[in-house]
CSV table of C-alpha atoms and ligand atoms in Angstrom, one decimal:
chain,number,residue,atom,x,y,z
A,98,UNK,CA,0.3,0.0,0.2
A,99,UNK,CA,2.7,2.8,1.0
A,100,UNK,CA,4.5,1.9,-2.5
A,101,UNK,CA,0.8,2.3,-4.3
A,102,UNK,CA,0.7,5.5,-2.7
A,103,UNK,CA,3.8,7.3,-3.1
A,104,UNK,CA,4.1,5.8,-7.1
A,105,UNK,CA,0.7,7.5,-8.0
A,106,UNK,CA,1.6,10.6,-5.5
A,107,UNK,CA,0.9,13.6,-8.1
A,108,UNK,CA,-2.4,12.5,-9.3
A,109,UNK,CA,-3.8,11.6,-5.7
A,110,UNK,CA,-2.8,15.2,-4.9
A,111,UNK,CA,-3.9,16.6,-7.4
A,112,UNK,CA,-7.3,15.1,-7.4
A,113,UNK,CA,-7.4,15.7,-3.3
A,114,UNK,CA,-7.0,19.1,-4.2
A,115,UNK,CA,-9.1,19.6,-7.0
A,116,UNK,CA,-11.6,17.6,-5.0
A,117,UNK,CA,-11.5,19.6,-1.7
A,118,UNK,CA,-11.1,23.2,-3.9
A,119,UNK,CA,-14.0,22.6,-5.3
A,120,UNK,CA,-16.0,21.3,-2.6
A,121,UNK,CA,-15.1,24.2,-0.1
A,122,UNK,CA,-16.0,26.3,-3.1
A,123,UNK,CA,-19.6,25.2,-3.2
A,124,UNK,CA,-19.9,24.8,0.3
A,125,UNK,CA,-18.9,28.9,0.9
A,126,UNK,CA,-21.7,30.1,-1.9
A,127,UNK,CA,-24.4,27.7,-0.6
A,128,UNK,CA,-23.7,28.8,3.3
A,129,UNK,CA,-21.5,32.1,3.5
A,130,UNK,CA,-19.9,33.2,6.8
A,131,UNK,CA,-19.5,36.7,5.6
A,132,UNK,CA,-20.8,39.0,2.4
A,133,UNK,CA,-18.0,39.1,0.2
A,134,UNK,CA,-17.5,42.8,-0.3
A,135,UNK,CA,-14.8,42.0,-3.3
A,136,UNK,CA,-16.1,40.0,-6.3
A,137,UNK,CA,-14.4,36.8,-7.0
A,138,UNK,CA,-12.9,37.8,-10.7
A,139,UNK,CA,-9.4,39.1,-10.3
A,140,UNK,CA,-9.3,37.8,-7.1
A,141,UNK,CA,-10.0,34.1,-8.0
A,142,UNK,CA,-7.3,34.2,-10.7
A,143,UNK,CA,-5.0,36.3,-8.8
A,144,UNK,CA,-5.0,33.4,-6.3
A,145,UNK,CA,-5.2,30.6,-8.4
A,146,UNK,CA,-2.8,31.5,-11.0
A,147,UNK,CA,-0.3,32.3,-7.2
A,148,UNK,CA,-0.7,28.6,-6.5
A,149,UNK,CA,-0.2,27.1,-10.3
A,150,UNK,CA,2.9,29.1,-10.4
A,151,UNK,CA,4.2,27.8,-7.2
A,152,UNK,CA,3.6,25.0,-8.0
A,153,UNK,CA,5.2,24.8,-11.1
A,154,UNK,CA,8.1,26.8,-10.1
A,155,UNK,CA,8.8,23.3,-7.1
A,156,UNK,CA,8.0,20.8,-9.9
A,157,UNK,CA,11.0,22.4,-12.1
A,158,UNK,CA,13.3,23.5,-9.3
A,159,UNK,CA,12.8,20.9,-6.6
A,160,UNK,CA,11.3,17.5,-8.6
A,161,UNK,CA,12.6,15.6,-5.6
A,162,UNK,CA,9.8,17.1,-3.1
A,163,UNK,CA,9.0,16.1,0.4
A,164,UNK,CA,7.9,12.5,-0.5
A,165,UNK,CA,11.2,12.1,-2.8
A,166,UNK,CA,13.6,13.1,0.0
A,167,UNK,CA,11.6,10.3,2.1
A,168,UNK,CA,11.8,7.3,-0.3
A,169,UNK,CA,15.9,8.1,-0.6
A,170,UNK,CA,16.4,8.2,3.1
A,171,UNK,CA,14.5,5.2,3.0
A,172,UNK,CA,17.0,3.8,0.6
A,173,UNK,CA,19.9,5.0,2.5
A,174,UNK,CA,18.7,4.0,5.8
A,175,UNK,CA,19.1,7.8,6.8
A,176,UNK,CA,17.4,10.1,9.6
A,177,UNK,CA,16.6,9.5,12.7
A,178,UNK,CA,13.5,6.8,12.7
A,179,UNK,CA,15.7,4.3,10.3
A,180,UNK,CA,18.3,5.0,12.3
A,181,UNK,CA,16.3,3.7,15.3
A,182,UNK,CA,14.4,1.3,13.4
A,183,UNK,CA,11.6,2.7,14.9
A,184,UNK,CA,8.2,0.5,14.3
A,185,UNK,CA,6.2,2.0,11.3
A,186,UNK,CA,3.4,3.0,12.5
A,187,UNK,CA,5.1,4.8,15.8
A,188,UNK,CA,7.6,6.6,12.8
A,189,UNK,CA,4.5,7.4,10.7
A,190,UNK,CA,2.6,9.4,13.7
A,191,UNK,CA,5.6,11.1,15.0
A,192,UNK,CA,6.4,12.1,11.5
A,193,UNK,CA,2.8,13.6,10.9
A,194,UNK,CA,2.8,15.5,14.7
A,195,UNK,CA,6.7,16.8,13.5
A,196,UNK,CA,5.7,17.6,10.8
A,197,UNK,CA,2.4,20.0,11.5
A,198,UNK,CA,4.3,21.3,14.8
A,199,UNK,CA,7.5,22.3,11.8
A,200,UNK,CA,4.9,23.9,9.9
A,201,UNK,CA,3.1,26.0,12.8
A,202,UNK,CA,7.2,27.2,13.9
A,203,UNK,CA,8.0,28.3,10.6
A,204,UNK,CA,4.5,30.1,10.3
A,205,UNK,CA,5.5,32.2,13.2
A,206,UNK,CA,9.0,32.7,11.7
A,207,UNK,CA,7.2,34.0,8.9
A,208,UNK,CA,5.9,36.5,10.7
A,209,UNK,CA,8.9,37.6,12.8
A,210,UNK,CA,11.6,37.8,10.4
A,211,UNK,CA,11.2,40.9,8.4
A,212,UNK,CA,12.3,39.6,4.9
A,213,UNK,CA,10.4,36.2,5.6
A,214,UNK,CA,7.3,38.5,6.4
A,215,UNK,CA,7.4,40.6,3.0
A,216,UNK,CA,6.9,37.1,1.4
A,217,UNK,CA,4.1,35.8,4.0
A,218,UNK,CA,2.4,38.8,3.6
A,219,UNK,CA,1.1,38.6,0.1
A,220,UNK,CA,-1.1,36.1,1.8
A,221,UNK,CA,-2.3,37.9,4.4
A,222,UNK,CA,-3.0,41.1,1.9
A,223,UNK,CA,-6.0,39.6,1.0
A,224,UNK,CA,-8.9,41.3,1.4
A,225,UNK,CA,-11.5,38.9,1.9
A,226,UNK,CA,-10.6,35.4,3.2
A,227,UNK,CA,-12.2,32.2,1.1
A,228,UNK,CA,-11.2,28.9,0.1
A,229,UNK,CA,-8.6,30.7,-2.5
A,230,UNK,CA,-6.8,32.9,0.2
A,231,UNK,CA,-5.8,29.3,1.6
A,232,UNK,CA,-3.8,28.3,-1.5
A,233,UNK,CA,-2.6,32.0,-2.0
A,234,UNK,CA,0.9,32.6,-1.5
A,235,UNK,CA,4.0,33.7,-2.8
A,236,UNK,CA,6.1,30.9,-4.8
A,237,UNK,CA,9.1,32.2,-3.3
A,238,UNK,CA,7.5,31.0,-0.2
A,239,UNK,CA,6.0,28.5,-1.4
A,240,UNK,CA,9.6,27.1,-2.5
A,241,UNK,CA,11.2,28.0,0.8
A,242,UNK,CA,8.6,26.0,3.1
A,243,UNK,CA,9.6,22.7,0.5
A,244,UNK,CA,13.4,23.3,1.2
A,245,UNK,CA,12.7,23.1,5.2
A,246,UNK,CA,10.1,20.6,4.7
A,247,UNK,CA,12.6,18.2,2.8
A,248,UNK,CA,14.8,19.1,5.2
A,249,UNK,CA,12.8,18.1,8.0
A,250,UNK,CA,11.7,14.6,6.4
A,251,UNK,CA,15.4,13.4,5.6
A,252,UNK,CA,16.4,14.3,9.4
A,253,UNK,CA,13.6,12.6,10.9
A,254,UNK,CA,13.7,9.6,8.3
A,255,UNK,CA,9.6,9.9,7.6
A,256,UNK,CA,8.1,7.0,5.7
A,257,UNK,CA,7.5,8.3,2.4
A,258,UNK,CA,3.2,7.7,3.0
A,259,UNK,CA,3.0,9.6,5.9
A,260,UNK,CA,4.7,12.9,4.5
A,261,UNK,CA,2.2,12.3,1.3
A,262,UNK,CA,-0.5,12.1,4.0
A,263,UNK,CA,0.9,15.1,6.0
A,264,UNK,CA,0.5,17.0,2.6
A,265,UNK,CA,-3.2,16.4,1.5
A,266,UNK,CA,-4.0,16.5,4.8
A,267,UNK,CA,-2.3,20.1,5.0
A,268,UNK,CA,-3.4,21.3,1.7
A,269,UNK,CA,-7.1,20.4,2.6
A,270,UNK,CA,-6.9,22.1,5.4
A,271,UNK,CA,-5.6,25.0,4.4
A,272,UNK,CA,-8.9,25.2,1.9
A,273,UNK,CA,-11.3,24.4,4.6
A,274,UNK,CA,-10.1,26.4,7.4
A,275,UNK,CA,-10.0,29.5,5.1
A,276,UNK,CA,-13.3,28.9,3.4
A,277,UNK,CA,-16.3,31.9,4.3
A,278,UNK,CA,-18.0,28.4,5.2
A,279,UNK,CA,-20.8,29.2,8.0
A,280,UNK,CA,-20.5,25.7,10.0
A,281,UNK,CA,-22.5,26.8,12.8
A,282,UNK,CA,-21.5,27.4,16.9
A,283,UNK,CA,-21.9,24.2,18.0
A,284,UNK,CA,-20.2,22.4,15.2
A,285,UNK,CA,-17.4,25.0,15.4
A,286,UNK,CA,-17.0,24.4,19.1
A,287,UNK,CA,-16.0,20.7,18.8
A,288,UNK,CA,-13.9,20.7,15.8
A,289,UNK,CA,-11.6,23.3,17.1
A,290,UNK,CA,-11.0,21.1,20.6
A,291,UNK,CA,-9.1,19.4,17.3
A,292,UNK,CA,-8.9,21.1,14.3
A,293,UNK,CA,-8.4,24.5,12.9
A,294,UNK,CA,-11.6,25.6,12.0
A,295,UNK,CA,-12.5,28.5,9.5
A,296,UNK,CA,-13.8,30.9,12.2
A,297,UNK,CA,-10.5,30.4,14.3
A,298,UNK,CA,-7.9,31.0,11.2
A,299,UNK,CA,-10.1,34.1,10.2
A,300,UNK,CA,-8.9,35.7,13.3
A,301,UNK,CA,-5.5,35.5,12.2
A,302,UNK,CA,-6.1,37.1,8.7
A,303,UNK,CA,-7.4,40.4,11.2
A,304,UNK,CA,-6.2,43.7,10.1
A,305,UNK,CA,-5.0,44.2,13.7
A,306,UNK,CA,-1.8,43.1,14.5
A,307,UNK,CA,-2.2,41.4,17.8
A,308,UNK,CA,-5.0,39.8,16.6
A,309,UNK,CA,-2.7,38.4,13.5
A,310,UNK,CA,-0.4,37.5,15.5
A,311,UNK,CA,-2.4,34.5,17.2
A,312,UNK,CA,-4.1,31.1,15.5
A,313,UNK,CA,-0.8,29.9,13.6
A,314,UNK,CA,-2.0,26.3,13.1
A,315,UNK,CA,-3.0,25.4,9.8
A,316,UNK,CA,-4.3,21.6,10.4
A,317,UNK,CA,-4.2,20.6,14.3
A,318,UNK,CA,-5.2,23.2,17.2
A,319,UNK,CA,-3.3,22.2,19.0
A,320,UNK,CA,-0.1,23.8,19.0
A,321,UNK,CA,-1.4,27.4,19.6
A,322,UNK,CA,-2.8,26.4,22.7
A,323,UNK,CA,0.5,24.4,23.6
A,324,UNK,CA,2.4,27.4,22.6
A,325,UNK,CA,0.2,30.4,24.2
A,326,UNK,CA,-1.1,31.7,20.5
A,327,UNK,CA,-4.8,31.0,21.3
A,328,UNK,CA,-7.3,33.5,20.4
A,329,UNK,CA,-11.1,32.4,20.0
A,330,UNK,CA,-12.9,35.9,18.9
A,331,UNK,CA,-11.8,38.8,16.5
A,332,UNK,CA,-12.9,41.5,19.3
A,333,UNK,CA,-15.8,43.4,16.7
A,334,UNK,CA,-16.9,40.0,16.1
A,335,UNK,CA,-16.5,37.6,13.0
A,336,UNK,CA,-19.4,39.8,10.6
A,337,UNK,CA,-18.0,43.0,11.5
A,338,UNK,CA,-13.6,42.3,11.6
A,339,UNK,CA,-11.6,43.8,8.8
A,340,UNK,CA,-9.5,41.4,6.9
A,341,UNK,CA,-6.4,41.8,5.2
A,342,UNK,CA,-3.6,44.6,5.9
A,343,UNK,CA,-4.4,48.1,6.4
A,344,UNK,CA,-1.3,49.3,4.3
A,345,UNK,CA,-2.6,47.5,1.2
A,346,UNK,CA,-6.1,47.9,0.8
A,347,UNK,CA,-8.8,46.7,-2.2
A,348,UNK,CA,-8.8,46.2,-4.9
A,349,UNK,CA,-4.6,46.3,-5.2
A,350,UNK,CA,-3.8,43.1,-4.1
A,351,UNK,CA,-6.3,41.4,-6.5
A,352,UNK,CA,-3.4,42.0,-9.1
A,353,UNK,CA,-0.8,39.1,-10.0
A,354,UNK,CA,1.3,41.4,-10.9
A,355,UNK,CA,1.2,43.3,-7.3
A,356,UNK,CA,0.9,40.1,-5.6
A,357,UNK,CA,4.2,38.9,-7.3
A,358,UNK,CA,6.1,42.2,-6.6
A,359,UNK,CA,4.8,43.3,-3.3
A,360,UNK,CA,7.9,41.1,-1.4
A,361,UNK,CA,10.8,43.4,-3.2
A,362,UNK,CA,8.9,46.6,-2.3
A,363,UNK,CA,8.4,48.9,0.7
A,364,UNK,CA,9.4,48.7,4.4
A,365,UNK,CA,9.0,45.0,6.1
A,366,UNK,CA,6.7,46.3,8.7
A,367,UNK,CA,5.5,49.9,8.3
A,368,UNK,CA,3.9,52.0,11.3
A,369,UNK,CA,1.1,50.5,12.5
A,370,UNK,CA,-2.4,52.7,13.6
A,371,UNK,CA,-3.0,52.7,17.0
A,372,UNK,CA,-4.8,49.7,18.2
A,373,UNK,CA,-8.8,49.9,17.9
A,374,UNK,CA,-9.7,49.3,22.1
A,375,UNK,CA,-13.1,46.7,22.6
A,376,UNK,CA,-16.2,48.6,22.3
A,377,UNK,CA,-18.2,46.8,24.9
B,463,ZN,ZN1,0.2,34.3,8.5
B,464,ZN,ZN1,-4.1,32.6,5.9
């Protein structure tokens, strides 16, 4: 089974990506959480194009990808779990958790370090958050993330099937937790005990910096609780809260050219307007 999975990795990933994208797009259109202040047109084209460019560059520049590294490490007996001859199930589970923790840590870093924030702010500049925001990342950020992941996979000696499952889950989770989907308070309360829900991640897209420096998780909600970066609700509420970055009002971030050039323009951290206090 693991061999079958690693042989058909591109097809599995593409099918999962397209399936979840269409599913979340239909669901968020039927059950929207917020009314979109901006139209889909150019925004969607830009967000989808960024994902396509990033994927193309990855396949051209790093054709081995994380799965290839995992298979190579397996062949050479390289990496922690191979060295320890850890049981497969244990190596699988711990690899999955370690990779999710890595993505959490990397996300924090991309907010704190100037040149990394320049790349990551393209994701945050989206003035509406929906399923396509989940795949809106600057291509250089995508390449850097893959480089970090490949190094981690090699050092861990992570099983290839665990790496593929992690990639599929991460991609699906990003599209789910960025979707503008109304899932109901009760369901959200239960789900967020385990995974990152759309309401939880929306806080991370607030224009207020103290809110967008919270809820860094993408798949498991565990890490934010553990490391004290958890915020349950935005101070202005989910319907009234403003999304994006104050310094980049709509429609600028909807342009593909703007999104590609933005990391190389302006200052990394422009001075922020005074934080508005809670109204109630
Ligand atoms: Zn972020
Ligand atoms: Zn996000």
